[in-house]
Tab-separated table of C-alpha atoms in Angstrom:
chain	number	residue	atom	x	y	z
A	24	MET	CA	-24.792	-24.560	7.333
A	25	LYS	CA	-22.951	-25.582	4.374
A	26	ARG	CA	-19.493	-26.214	5.668
A	27	ILE	CA	-16.912	-24.230	4.133
A	28	ILE	CA	-13.878	-26.161	4.931
A	29	LEU	CA	-15.344	-29.505	4.183
A	30	LEU	CA	-16.188	-28.417	0.612
A	31	ALA	CA	-12.835	-27.061	0.186
A	32	ALA	CA	-10.924	-30.267	1.857
A	33	ALA	CA	-8.851	-31.354	-1.172
A	34	ALA	CA	-7.401	-27.912	-2.168
A	35	PHE	CA	-7.923	-26.066	1.204
A	36	ALA	CA	-6.009	-28.245	3.532
A	37	PHE	CA	-4.366	-25.580	5.690
A	38	ILE	CA	-5.774	-22.537	7.436
A	39	THR	CA	-4.125	-19.878	9.575
A	40	PRO	CA	-6.125	-18.639	12.524
A	41	LEU	CA	-5.611	-14.777	11.857
A	42	PHE	CA	-4.337	-12.437	9.463
A	43	ALA	CA	-0.533	-12.522	9.363
A	44	ALA	CA	1.018	-9.041	10.379
A	45	PRO	CA	1.493	-7.283	7.060
A	46	GLU	CA	5.292	-7.103	6.280
A	47	PHE	CA	4.086	-4.434	3.467
A	48	GLU	CA	1.736	-1.462	3.331
A	49	PRO	CA	-0.942	-1.753	0.673
A	50	ARG	CA	-1.156	1.358	-1.468
A	51	GLU	CA	-3.349	3.102	-3.863
A	52	THR	CA	-1.433	1.597	-6.792
A	53	TRP	CA	-1.441	-1.866	-5.049
A	54	PRO	CA	-4.900	-1.961	-3.009
A	55	TYR	CA	-4.400	-5.628	-1.994
A	56	ILE	CA	-4.242	-7.648	1.109
A	57	TYR	CA	-1.025	-9.820	-0.049
A	58	GLU	CA	2.229	-8.244	-1.239
A	59	GLU	CA	2.160	-10.701	-4.232
A	60	PHE	CA	-0.552	-12.494	-6.108
A	61	LEU	CA	-0.345	-16.061	-4.581
A	62	PRO	CA	-0.983	-19.676	-5.967
A	63	GLY	CA	-4.507	-20.839	-4.760
A	64	ALA	CA	-7.650	-22.374	-5.981
A	65	VAL	CA	-11.421	-21.509	-6.102
A	66	ARG	CA	-14.624	-23.691	-5.263
A	67	THR	CA	-17.353	-22.556	-7.385
A	68	SER	CA	-20.959	-22.078	-6.371
A	69	ASP	CA	-21.960	-25.575	-7.943
A	70	GLY	CA	-18.991	-27.388	-6.220
A	71	LYS	CA	-16.381	-27.438	-9.200
A	72	LEU	CA	-12.946	-26.955	-8.055
A	73	ILE	CA	-10.517	-24.879	-10.008
A	74	GLU	CA	-7.264	-26.091	-8.828
A	75	GLU	CA	-4.800	-23.707	-10.248
A	76	GLY	CA	-4.517	-20.091	-10.289
A	77	ILE	CA	-2.648	-17.017	-8.884
A	78	TYR	CA	-5.091	-14.673	-6.602
A	79	ASN	CA	-5.192	-11.714	-4.311
A	80	ILE	CA	-7.990	-9.987	-2.352
A	81	CYS	CA	-8.739	-6.440	-3.517
A	82	LEU	CA	-9.178	-4.007	-0.596
A	83	ILE	CA	-11.345	-1.506	-2.564
A	84	ASP	CA	-14.486	-3.811	-2.698
A	85	GLY	CA	-13.508	-7.150	-1.294
A	86	ALA	CA	-13.216	-8.842	-4.577
A	87	LEU	CA	-11.246	-11.747	-5.820
A	88	HIS	CA	-8.501	-10.984	-8.461
A	89	TYR	CA	-6.459	-13.231	-10.544
A	90	ILE	CA	-3.774	-13.253	-13.204
A	91	SER	CA	-4.769	-14.541	-16.675
A	92	ASP	CA	-2.495	-14.294	-19.490
A	93	GLY	CA	-0.381	-11.892	-17.741
A	94	LYS	CA	-3.105	-9.496	-16.986
A	95	VAL	CA	-4.976	-8.584	-13.937
A	96	MET	CA	-8.636	-9.730	-13.818
A	97	LYS	CA	-11.673	-9.733	-11.583
A	98	ALA	CA	-13.464	-13.018	-10.690
A	99	ASP	CA	-17.145	-13.156	-11.242
A	100	LEU	CA	-18.356	-13.455	-7.606
A	101	ASN	CA	-21.564	-14.795	-8.564
A	102	SER	CA	-19.941	-18.045	-9.287
A	103	VAL	CA	-17.482	-18.276	-6.353
A	104	PHE	CA	-18.109	-19.937	-3.014
A	105	THR	CA	-14.753	-20.247	-1.470
A	106	ALA	CA	-11.168	-19.306	-2.401
A	107	LYS	CA	-7.652	-20.352	-1.253
A	108	VAL	CA	-5.068	-17.667	-1.542
A	109	GLY	CA	-1.705	-18.625	-0.138
A	110	ASP	CA	-2.299	-20.594	2.919
A	111	ASP	CA	-5.552	-18.724	3.744
A	112	VAL	CA	-9.244	-19.510	2.877
A	113	TYR	CA	-12.098	-17.072	1.988
A	114	VAL	CA	-15.592	-17.410	1.719
A	115	LYS	CA	-17.715	-15.118	-0.351
A	116	VAL	CA	-20.756	-13.483	1.807
A	117	TRP	CA	-22.899	-10.809	0.173
A	118	GLY	CA	-20.525	-10.227	-2.728
A	119	LYS	CA	-17.279	-9.814	-0.730
A	120	MET	CA	-14.574	-12.223	0.261
A	121	TYR	CA	-14.067	-12.823	3.989
A	122	LYS	CA	-11.321	-14.743	5.452
A	123	VAL	CA	-12.323	-17.954	7.662
A	124	LEU	CA	-11.045	-17.904	11.010
A	125	ALA	CA	-12.953	-20.855	12.307
A	126	GLU	CA	-16.176	-22.823	11.740
A	127	SER	CA	-18.477	-25.393	13.003
A	128	GLU	CA	-21.773	-26.763	11.961
A	129	HIS	CA	-23.406	-23.662	13.502
A	130	GLY	CA	-21.520	-21.159	11.416
A	131	ALA	CA	-18.174	-19.504	10.856
A	132	VAL	CA	-15.958	-16.768	12.495
A	133	LEU	CA	-14.780	-14.443	9.588
A	134	SER	CA	-12.526	-11.625	9.402
A	135	GLY	CA	-12.854	-8.792	6.896
A	136	MET	CA	-10.041	-6.412	6.091
A	137	GLU	CA	-11.158	-3.012	4.621
A	138	ILE	CA	-9.476	0.421	3.888
A	139	ASP	CA	-10.207	2.708	6.833
A	140	MET	CA	-12.007	5.554	4.958
A	141	GLU	CA	-12.211	7.825	7.970
A	142	ALA	CA	-8.348	7.497	8.511
A	143	LEU	CA	-7.939	7.871	4.599
A	144	ASP	CA	-9.801	11.221	4.665
A	145	LYS	CA	-6.961	12.564	6.877
A	146	VAL	CA	-4.082	11.419	4.698
A	147	ASP	CA	-2.157	14.196	3.231
A	148	VAL	CA	-1.604	13.814	-0.377
A	149	GLY	CA	0.726	16.650	-0.732
A	150	TYR	CA	0.854	20.586	-0.633
A	151	GLY	CA	-1.084	20.371	2.628
A	152	VAL	CA	-4.157	18.710	0.922
A	153	SER	CA	-6.118	15.950	2.519
A	154	VAL	CA	-7.808	12.989	0.711
A	155	SER	CA	-11.167	14.372	1.556
A	156	SER	CA	-10.568	17.921	0.342
A	157	ALA	CA	-8.858	16.633	-2.848
A	158	SER	CA	-11.767	14.398	-3.544
A	159	LYS	CA	-14.214	17.460	-3.403
A	160	HIS	CA	-12.049	19.238	-6.055
A	161	GLY	CA	-12.389	16.297	-8.221
A	162	LEU	CA	-8.564	14.983	-7.865
A	163	ASN	CA	-8.108	11.288	-8.648
A	164	VAL	CA	-6.133	10.582	-5.495
A	165	MET	CA	-6.875	6.604	-5.553
A	166	ALA	CA	-6.576	4.292	-8.466
A	167	LEU	CA	-10.353	3.748	-8.924
A	168	ASP	CA	-13.350	5.076	-10.839
A	169	SER	CA	-16.531	6.248	-9.721
A	170	GLY	CA	-18.047	2.772	-9.991
A	171	GLY	CA	-15.458	1.333	-7.486
A	172	ASN	CA	-13.421	-0.255	-9.972
A	173	ILE	CA	-9.726	-0.055	-9.764
A	174	ASN	CA	-8.057	1.155	-13.120
A	175	ILE	CA	-5.307	-1.644	-12.928
A	176	LEU	CA	-7.951	-4.187	-14.050
A	177	ASN	CA	-6.998	-5.608	-17.518
A	178	GLU	CA	-3.404	-4.168	-17.120
A	179	THR	CA	-0.449	-6.364	-17.218
A	180	ILE	CA	0.700	-7.601	-13.931
A	181	GLN	CA	4.327	-6.650	-14.929
A	182	ASN	CA	3.064	-2.983	-15.375
A	183	VAL	CA	1.087	-2.869	-12.077
A	184	GLU	CA	4.020	-4.409	-10.153
A	185	ASP	CA	6.409	-1.759	-11.455
A	186	ASN	CA	4.152	1.055	-9.851
A	187	LYS	CA	2.977	-0.969	-6.791
A	188	ASN	CA	5.309	1.277	-4.509
A	189	LYS	CA	4.367	4.749	-5.905
A	190	GLY	CA	0.926	5.451	-4.296
A	191	LYS	CA	-0.190	6.633	-1.002
A	192	VAL	CA	-0.354	4.239	1.835
A	193	LEU	CA	-3.715	2.866	2.472
A	194	PRO	CA	-4.788	2.697	6.279
A	195	LEU	CA	-6.554	-0.479	7.063
A	196	VAL	CA	-9.146	-1.680	9.540
A	197	GLU	CA	-9.867	-5.171	10.369
A	198	THR	CA	-13.288	-6.501	11.615
A	199	THR	CA	-14.388	-9.910	13.110
A	200	TYR	CA	-17.760	-11.082	12.096
A	201	LEU	CA	-20.043	-14.204	13.118
A	202	PHE	CA	-21.796	-15.679	9.950
A	203	PHE	CA	-24.827	-17.903	10.728
A	204	GLN	CA	-28.135	-18.522	9.039
A	205	ASN	CA	-27.092	-16.379	6.102
A	206	ARG	CA	-26.679	-13.510	8.715
A	207	LEU	CA	-23.388	-11.521	8.947
A	208	ILE	CA	-22.826	-9.406	12.143
A	209	LYS	CA	-19.958	-7.858	13.862
A	210	ALA	CA	-18.561	-10.114	16.591
A	211	ASN	CA	-19.439	-7.864	19.576
A	212	ARG	CA	-21.719	-7.954	22.599
A	213	SER	CA	-24.058	-5.122	21.451
A	214	GLU	CA	-24.610	-6.583	17.959
A	215	VAL	CA	-25.530	-10.120	19.367
A	216	LEU	CA	-28.001	-8.355	21.854
A	217	ASP	CA	-29.654	-6.531	18.953
A	218	ILE	CA	-30.348	-9.459	16.716
A	219	PRO	CA	-34.053	-9.667	15.846
A	220	GLY	CA	-35.631	-12.588	17.531
A	221	VAL	CA	-32.972	-13.109	20.224
A	222	ASP	CA	-34.016	-12.736	23.687
A	223	LYS	CA	-31.675	-10.016	25.248
A	224	LYS	CA	-31.768	-11.101	28.740
A	225	GLU	CA	-31.211	-14.754	27.687
A	226	ALA	CA	-28.330	-13.643	25.585
A	227	ALA	CA	-26.795	-11.537	28.093
A	228	ASN	CA	-26.936	-14.387	30.665
A	229	PHE	CA	-25.377	-16.674	28.339
A	230	ILE	CA	-22.398	-14.280	27.610
A	231	LYS	CA	-21.705	-13.743	31.138
A	232	LYS	CA	-22.109	-17.339	32.213
A	233	GLU	CA	-19.751	-18.334	29.424
A	234	LYS	CA	-17.217	-15.500	29.978
A	235	ILE	CA	-17.255	-14.847	26.246
A	236	LYS	CA	-13.863	-13.373	24.940
A	237	TRP	CA	-14.761	-11.405	21.718
A	238	LYS	CA	-11.307	-11.772	20.350
A	239	LYS	CA	-11.039	-15.348	20.967
A	240	THR	CA	-12.362	-17.884	18.172
A	241	ASP	CA	-13.207	-20.564	20.691
A	242	SER	CA	-15.646	-18.187	22.380
A	243	LEU	CA	-17.191	-17.026	19.240
A	244	LEU	CA	-17.803	-20.524	18.200
A	245	LYS	CA	-19.738	-20.863	21.486
A	246	VAL	CA	-21.802	-17.699	20.411
A	247	LEU	CA	-22.440	-19.337	17.123
A	248	GLU	CA	-23.813	-22.397	18.628
A	249	PHE	CA	-26.086	-20.408	20.864
A	250	LEU	CA	-27.419	-18.288	18.233
A	251	ASP	CA	-27.936	-21.091	15.582
A	252	LYS	CA	-30.305	-22.928	18.214
A	253	LYS	CA	-32.565	-19.728	18.558
C-alpha cells in the first residue's frame, strides 16, 4: 500500500488518534467538521506538496474546502491524495476525505464523519414540521442544492461566518473503516467475514484467537495484516 504518512512526512508530522470531541455543533449554515478553517497542507496525487492553505472538511459530501481570496472554494479531489487540516491528516478514498487513525504497510484505519440522515429526518424545523416532511413539500431546510453542492461555495468567508450559528444543528455519525488493497469496509466482525475471497472460518478463528477489539486501532492493524495476506 502507498503509505499515507510517509508521503506526507514533511508537512504532516503530527496525527491525533481520534476525532477530538466537538466543542461546537455543525449546522446547516456551517456543515463542517471543524469550527473554523484551519491551517494545513495538501499532497497531490502526483506527489506535489502544497504547503500553505486554510482548510476544512465538508460534512455534506466529504469534500475538502479551502479559502482563496477570501472566498470558500471546493478542492478538486481528482488531484488530492492527502490533506492536513490543523493537527489531523486525511486521505482521499473514492471521492471523499477520511481521517487517518493509524496505518501500516498493510493498510490504514480510517474514520469518516457524516451527517446522520436518519436522525436528521426527525429534526423539527419549526411549527411541528420535520426535515423529512419539509423536504417532501419542497422546502429548502439545508444549505445545499439538488446536486449536493452547498450554497456557501464561492461566498465570502466573512458572510458565511456571520451566519454560521443560524441554521439547525446537524446530527452526526462517526464510522471506523479498514482500508486495504483499494477496499474500504466498515471495521466490524460481520463486514470482515463477508469479504469475498476470505475464508469465514479462518477469519473467525483469527478474530477469536487475537481477541480483536473493534474500537482499538492496535487490534484493527492486526486485522489489516491478516486481510492483506489473503
